[in-house]
Tab-separated table of N, CA and C in Angstrom:
chain	number	residue	atom	x	y	z
A	42	MET	N	19.789	25.826	-29.624
A	42	MET	CA	20.952	27.174	-28.369
A	42	MET	C	21.875	26.789	-27.841
A	43	ALA	N	22.809	27.965	-28.170
A	43	ALA	CA	24.310	28.622	-28.280
A	43	ALA	C	24.812	27.356	-26.527
A	44	MET	N	25.939	26.768	-26.420
A	44	MET	CA	25.858	26.526	-24.692
A	44	MET	C	27.385	28.052	-25.142
A	45	GLU	N	26.466	28.553	-23.511
A	45	GLU	CA	27.796	29.257	-23.325
A	45	GLU	C	29.527	28.591	-23.016
A	46	PRO	N	30.337	29.952	-23.706
A	46	PRO	CA	32.266	28.796	-23.468
A	46	PRO	C	32.137	27.974	-21.316
A	47	ASN	N	33.230	27.095	-22.019
A	47	ASN	CA	33.334	27.209	-20.693
A	47	ASN	C	34.734	27.692	-20.084
A	48	ILE	N	35.683	27.570	-21.341
A	48	ILE	CA	37.401	27.468	-20.911
A	48	ILE	C	37.329	29.604	-21.825
A	49	GLU	N	38.368	30.429	-21.212
A	49	GLU	CA	38.647	31.339	-21.888
A	49	GLU	C	40.185	32.244	-21.784
A	50	PHE	N	40.872	32.004	-23.045
A	50	PHE	CA	42.218	31.737	-22.933
A	50	PHE	C	42.440	33.492	-22.993
A	51	ARG	N	43.788	33.797	-22.366
A	51	ARG	CA	43.797	35.519	-21.792
A	51	ARG	C	45.382	35.049	-22.232
A	52	ASP	N	45.900	36.736	-23.386
A	52	ASP	CA	47.453	36.512	-22.985
A	52	ASP	C	48.056	37.689	-21.933
A	53	ALA	N	49.141	37.247	-21.706
A	53	ALA	CA	49.644	38.529	-20.365
A	53	ALA	C	49.128	39.760	-20.237
A	54	SER	N	48.309	40.516	-21.040
A	54	SER	CA	47.823	41.967	-21.356
A	54	SER	C	46.741	41.470	-20.852
A	55	ASN	N	45.842	40.515	-20.319
A	55	ASN	CA	44.888	40.101	-20.289
A	55	ASN	C	43.553	40.609	-21.111
A	56	ALA	N	44.130	40.645	-22.523
A	56	ALA	CA	43.416	40.750	-23.570
A	56	ALA	C	42.931	39.147	-23.957
A	57	VAL	N	41.371	38.978	-23.998
A	57	VAL	CA	40.787	37.713	-24.986
A	57	VAL	C	41.951	37.265	-25.615
A	58	LEU	N	41.785	36.040	-26.058
A	58	LEU	CA	42.497	35.401	-27.044
A	58	LEU	C	41.612	34.374	-27.714
A	59	PHE	N	40.881	33.636	-27.265
A	59	PHE	CA	39.248	32.937	-27.142
A	59	PHE	C	38.697	32.553	-26.314
A	60	ARG	N	37.530	32.113	-26.500
A	60	ARG	CA	36.521	31.406	-25.296
A	60	ARG	C	36.106	30.316	-26.216
A	61	GLU	N	35.619	29.800	-26.075
A	61	GLU	CA	35.526	28.056	-26.668
A	61	GLU	C	34.395	26.931	-24.924
A	62	THR	N	33.512	26.701	-25.995
A	62	THR	CA	33.275	25.083	-24.919
A	62	THR	C	33.553	24.000	-25.677
A	63	ILE	N	33.911	23.555	-24.609
A	63	ILE	CA	34.872	22.472	-25.120
A	63	ILE	C	34.335	20.972	-24.399
A	64	SER	N	34.748	19.873	-24.299
A	64	SER	CA	34.962	18.758	-23.161
A	64	SER	C	35.698	18.880	-22.157
A	65	GLY	N	35.367	18.103	-20.935
A	65	GLY	CA	36.357	18.000	-19.880
A	65	GLY	C	37.655	17.940	-20.132
A	66	ASP	N	37.474	16.494	-20.746
A	66	ASP	CA	39.144	16.133	-21.479
A	66	ASP	C	40.187	15.871	-22.864
A	67	TYR	N	39.974	17.115	-22.940
A	67	TYR	CA	41.300	17.802	-23.951
A	67	TYR	C	42.258	18.659	-23.032
A	68	PRO	N	43.040	18.199	-23.175
A	68	PRO	CA	44.581	18.877	-22.005
A	68	PRO	C	44.692	20.323	-22.636
A	69	LEU	N	44.648	21.242	-22.134
A	69	LEU	CA	44.847	22.391	-22.187
A	69	LEU	C	45.525	22.826	-24.039
A	70	GLU	N	46.554	22.175	-23.575
A	70	GLU	CA	47.981	21.982	-24.927
A	70	GLU	C	47.527	22.166	-26.152
A	71	ASP	N	46.304	21.185	-25.896
A	71	ASP	CA	45.954	20.523	-27.508
A	71	ASP	C	44.789	21.907	-28.357
A	72	ILE	N	44.074	22.682	-26.870
A	72	ILE	CA	42.970	23.333	-27.366
A	72	ILE	C	43.845	24.277	-27.780
A	73	PHE	N	44.778	25.114	-26.790
A	73	PHE	CA	44.765	26.547	-27.620
A	73	PHE	C	46.143	25.885	-28.733
A	74	ASN	N	46.777	25.327	-28.492
A	74	ASN	CA	47.344	25.046	-30.241
A	74	ASN	C	46.184	24.205	-31.980
A	75	GLN	N	44.848	24.474	-31.322
A	75	GLN	CA	43.921	24.633	-32.325
A	75	GLN	C	43.563	25.899	-32.860
A	76	TYR	N	44.049	26.592	-32.030
A	76	TYR	CA	43.743	28.525	-32.352
A	76	TYR	C	45.561	28.472	-32.971
A	77	TYR	N	46.574	28.692	-32.065
A	77	TYR	CA	47.307	29.092	-32.217
A	77	TYR	C	49.108	27.825	-32.474
A	78	PRO	N	48.724	27.044	-33.719
A	78	PRO	CA	49.905	25.764	-34.213
A	78	PRO	C	50.929	25.862	-33.317
A	79	ASP	N	51.834	27.625	-34.369
A	79	ASP	CA	53.001	27.660	-34.094
A	79	ASP	C	53.527	28.902	-32.953
A	80	SER	N	52.388	28.455	-31.279
A	80	SER	CA	52.504	29.026	-30.403
A	80	SER	C	54.165	28.153	-30.125
A	81	PRO	N	55.113	29.164	-28.779
A	81	PRO	CA	56.183	28.508	-28.763
A	81	PRO	C	55.684	27.334	-28.067
A	82	ARG	N	57.479	26.301	-27.830
A	82	ARG	CA	56.770	25.049	-26.673
A	82	ARG	C	57.060	25.338	-25.885
A	83	SER	N	57.988	27.132	-24.909
A	83	SER	CA	57.893	27.512	-23.765
A	83	SER	C	56.724	27.947	-23.222
A	84	LEU	N	55.711	28.185	-23.466
A	84	LEU	CA	54.521	28.572	-24.052
A	84	LEU	C	53.980	28.143	-21.888
A	85	LEU	N	54.046	28.918	-21.747
A	85	LEU	CA	53.494	28.527	-19.820
A	85	LEU	C	51.537	28.314	-19.614
A	86	PHE	N	50.603	27.588	-18.965
A	86	PHE	CA	48.990	28.685	-18.749
A	86	PHE	C	48.890	28.073	-16.837
A	87	TYR	N	47.945	29.868	-16.755
A	87	TYR	CA	48.009	29.417	-15.941
A	87	TYR	C	46.810	30.482	-15.409
A	88	ILE	N	46.752	30.113	-13.954
A	88	ILE	CA	45.110	30.016	-13.896
A	88	ILE	C	45.145	31.360	-12.484
A	89	GLN	N	44.109	31.438	-12.443
A	89	GLN	CA	43.764	32.615	-10.798
A	89	GLN	C	45.174	33.229	-10.295
A	90	ASP	N	45.339	33.034	-9.512
A	90	ASP	CA	46.535	34.112	-8.845
A	90	ASP	C	48.431	33.580	-9.010
A	91	LYS	N	48.036	32.975	-10.607
A	91	LYS	CA	49.777	32.342	-11.058
A	91	LYS	C	49.602	30.975	-10.703
A	92	ILE	N	49.140	30.846	-11.102
A	92	ILE	CA	49.512	29.366	-10.102
A	92	ILE	C	49.022	28.301	-11.262
A	93	ALA	N	50.793	27.782	-11.448
A	93	ALA	CA	51.406	26.674	-13.008
A	93	ALA	C	50.260	26.026	-13.572
A	94	LEU	N	50.240	25.875	-14.146
A	94	LEU	CA	49.888	24.501	-14.996
A	94	LEU	C	50.415	23.743	-15.578
A	95	PRO	N	50.117	22.292	-15.354
A	95	PRO	CA	51.225	21.658	-16.219
A	95	PRO	C	49.966	21.767	-17.950
A	96	LYS	N	51.140	21.090	-18.364
A	96	LYS	CA	50.290	22.083	-20.452
A	96	LYS	C	48.916	20.964	-20.464
A	97	LYS	N	49.596	19.413	-19.698
A	97	LYS	CA	48.275	18.538	-20.285
A	97	LYS	C	46.566	18.397	-19.550
A	98	SER	N	47.142	19.597	-18.362
A	98	SER	CA	45.900	19.817	-17.359
A	98	SER	C	44.864	19.942	-18.066
A	99	THR	N	43.108	18.760	-18.087
A	99	THR	CA	42.164	19.296	-18.669
A	99	THR	C	41.398	20.048	-17.404
A	100	LEU	N	40.195	20.733	-18.899
A	100	LEU	CA	39.162	21.252	-17.860
A	100	LEU	C	38.882	20.476	-16.449
A	101	ASN	N	38.317	19.350	-16.416
A	101	ASN	CA	37.677	18.295	-15.760
A	101	ASN	C	39.058	18.813	-14.377
A	102	GLY	N	40.287	17.847	-15.149
A	102	GLY	CA	41.091	18.172	-13.925
A	102	GLY	C	40.650	19.452	-12.892
A	103	ILE	N	41.169	20.671	-13.878
A	103	ILE	CA	40.853	21.768	-12.672
A	103	ILE	C	40.068	22.245	-12.701
A	104	LEU	N	38.978	21.937	-12.763
A	104	LEU	CA	37.245	22.017	-11.895
A	104	LEU	C	37.685	21.700	-11.024
A	105	ASN	N	37.491	20.339	-10.859
A	105	ASN	CA	38.032	19.368	-9.601
A	105	ASN	C	38.881	20.039	-8.530
A	106	GLN	N	39.459	20.062	-9.316
A	106	GLN	CA	41.324	20.680	-8.045
A	106	GLN	C	41.404	21.949	-7.358
A	107	TYR	N	39.639	22.731	-8.256
A	107	TYR	CA	40.632	24.424	-7.498
A	107	TYR	C	39.029	25.487	-7.432
A	108	ASN	N	37.941	23.939	-7.331
A	108	ASN	CA	36.424	24.430	-6.931
A	108	ASN	C	36.709	25.875	-7.126
A	109	PHE	N	36.576	25.739	-8.780
A	109	PHE	CA	35.462	26.984	-9.488
A	109	PHE	C	33.992	26.722	-9.349
A	110	GLN	N	33.772	28.420	-9.414
A	110	GLN	CA	32.175	28.416	-9.087
A	110	GLN	C	31.215	28.586	-10.313
A	111	SER	N	32.118	28.854	-10.696
A	111	SER	CA	31.104	30.104	-12.477
A	111	SER	C	32.337	29.313	-13.307
A	112	LEU	N	31.778	29.465	-14.084
A	112	LEU	CA	32.107	29.577	-15.703
A	112	LEU	C	32.281	30.704	-16.646
A	113	PRO	N	33.263	31.471	-17.586
A	113	PRO	CA	34.366	30.577	-17.991
A	113	PRO	C	35.598	30.071	-16.710
A	114	VAL	N	36.279	29.268	-16.996
A	114	VAL	CA	37.240	28.781	-16.628
A	114	VAL	C	38.644	30.138	-17.388
A	115	VAL	N	38.858	31.270	-16.823
A	115	VAL	CA	40.110	31.800	-17.107
A	115	VAL	C	41.068	31.669	-16.802
A	116	VAL	N	42.131	31.043	-18.101
A	116	VAL	CA	43.151	30.504	-18.408
A	116	VAL	C	44.270	31.763	-18.909
A	117	TRP	N	45.177	32.596	-17.926
A	117	TRP	CA	46.488	32.613	-19.149
A	117	TRP	C	47.181	32.233	-19.543
A	118	ALA	N	47.665	32.535	-21.014
A	118	ALA	CA	49.212	31.945	-21.581
A	118	ALA	C	50.299	32.856	-22.114
A	119	LYS	N	51.073	31.991	-21.772
A	119	LYS	CA	52.119	33.346	-21.266
A	119	LYS	C	53.490	32.712	-21.678
A	120	VAL	N	54.324	33.376	-21.918
A	120	VAL	CA	56.153	32.858	-22.706
A	120	VAL	C	57.076	33.670	-21.118
A	121	PRO	N	56.848	32.726	-20.996
A	121	PRO	CA	58.568	32.561	-19.899
A	121	PRO	C	59.480	34.026	-20.434
A	122	VAL	N	59.699	35.013	-19.549
A	122	VAL	CA	60.862	35.331	-19.584
A	122	VAL	C	62.167	35.402	-19.744
A	123	VAL	N	62.664	34.832	-20.180
A	123	VAL	CA	63.954	34.090	-20.523
A	123	VAL	C	65.783	34.701	-19.988
A	124	ALA	N	66.927	34.167	-20.272
A	124	ALA	CA	68.217	35.567	-18.573
A	124	ALA	C	68.692	36.386	-20.018
A	125	ASN	N	68.366	36.193	-21.583
A	125	ASN	CA	69.080	36.682	-22.659
A	125	ASN	C	68.034	37.981	-23.041
A	126	PRO	N	68.366	39.291	-22.702
A	126	PRO	CA	67.184	40.070	-23.459
A	126	PRO	C	67.407	39.636	-25.304
A	127	ASN	N	68.449	39.623	-25.430
A	127	ASN	CA	68.430	40.205	-27.261
A	127	ASN	C	67.588	39.035	-27.030
A	128	HIS	N	67.246	37.649	-26.608
A	128	HIS	CA	66.198	36.490	-27.906
A	128	HIS	C	65.362	37.145	-28.249
A	129	THR	N	64.434	36.523	-29.851
A	129	THR	CA	63.586	36.956	-29.843
A	129	THR	C	63.108	36.028	-30.084
A	130	PRO	N	61.090	35.976	-29.311
A	130	PRO	CA	60.226	34.340	-29.425
A	130	PRO	C	60.795	34.039	-30.382
A	131	GLN	N	60.527	32.317	-30.796
A	131	GLN	CA	59.799	32.073	-32.280
A	131	GLN	C	59.153	31.630	-32.637
A	132	TRP	N	57.736	32.636	-33.133
A	132	TRP	CA	56.189	32.296	-33.106
A	132	TRP	C	56.364	31.354	-34.104
């Protein structure tokens, strides 16, 4: 029997990028880079009400710190807005 996903990544438009069942000890950055290895280094991770997370946050750490009552934990991956409007992100 397959396990239900315990983490879900979404983009800035709230579209689901991927869902996964992972060990709670892997950093968010490592998980995300498995699916998007060319993602920009400036990528930021958020949960709930735009709470920014360190890239090295783990699922276990998030569960312990923010008291999630249900799974999957939803994490938004966003590229920060830059001051230069002519800037093109290099994916």
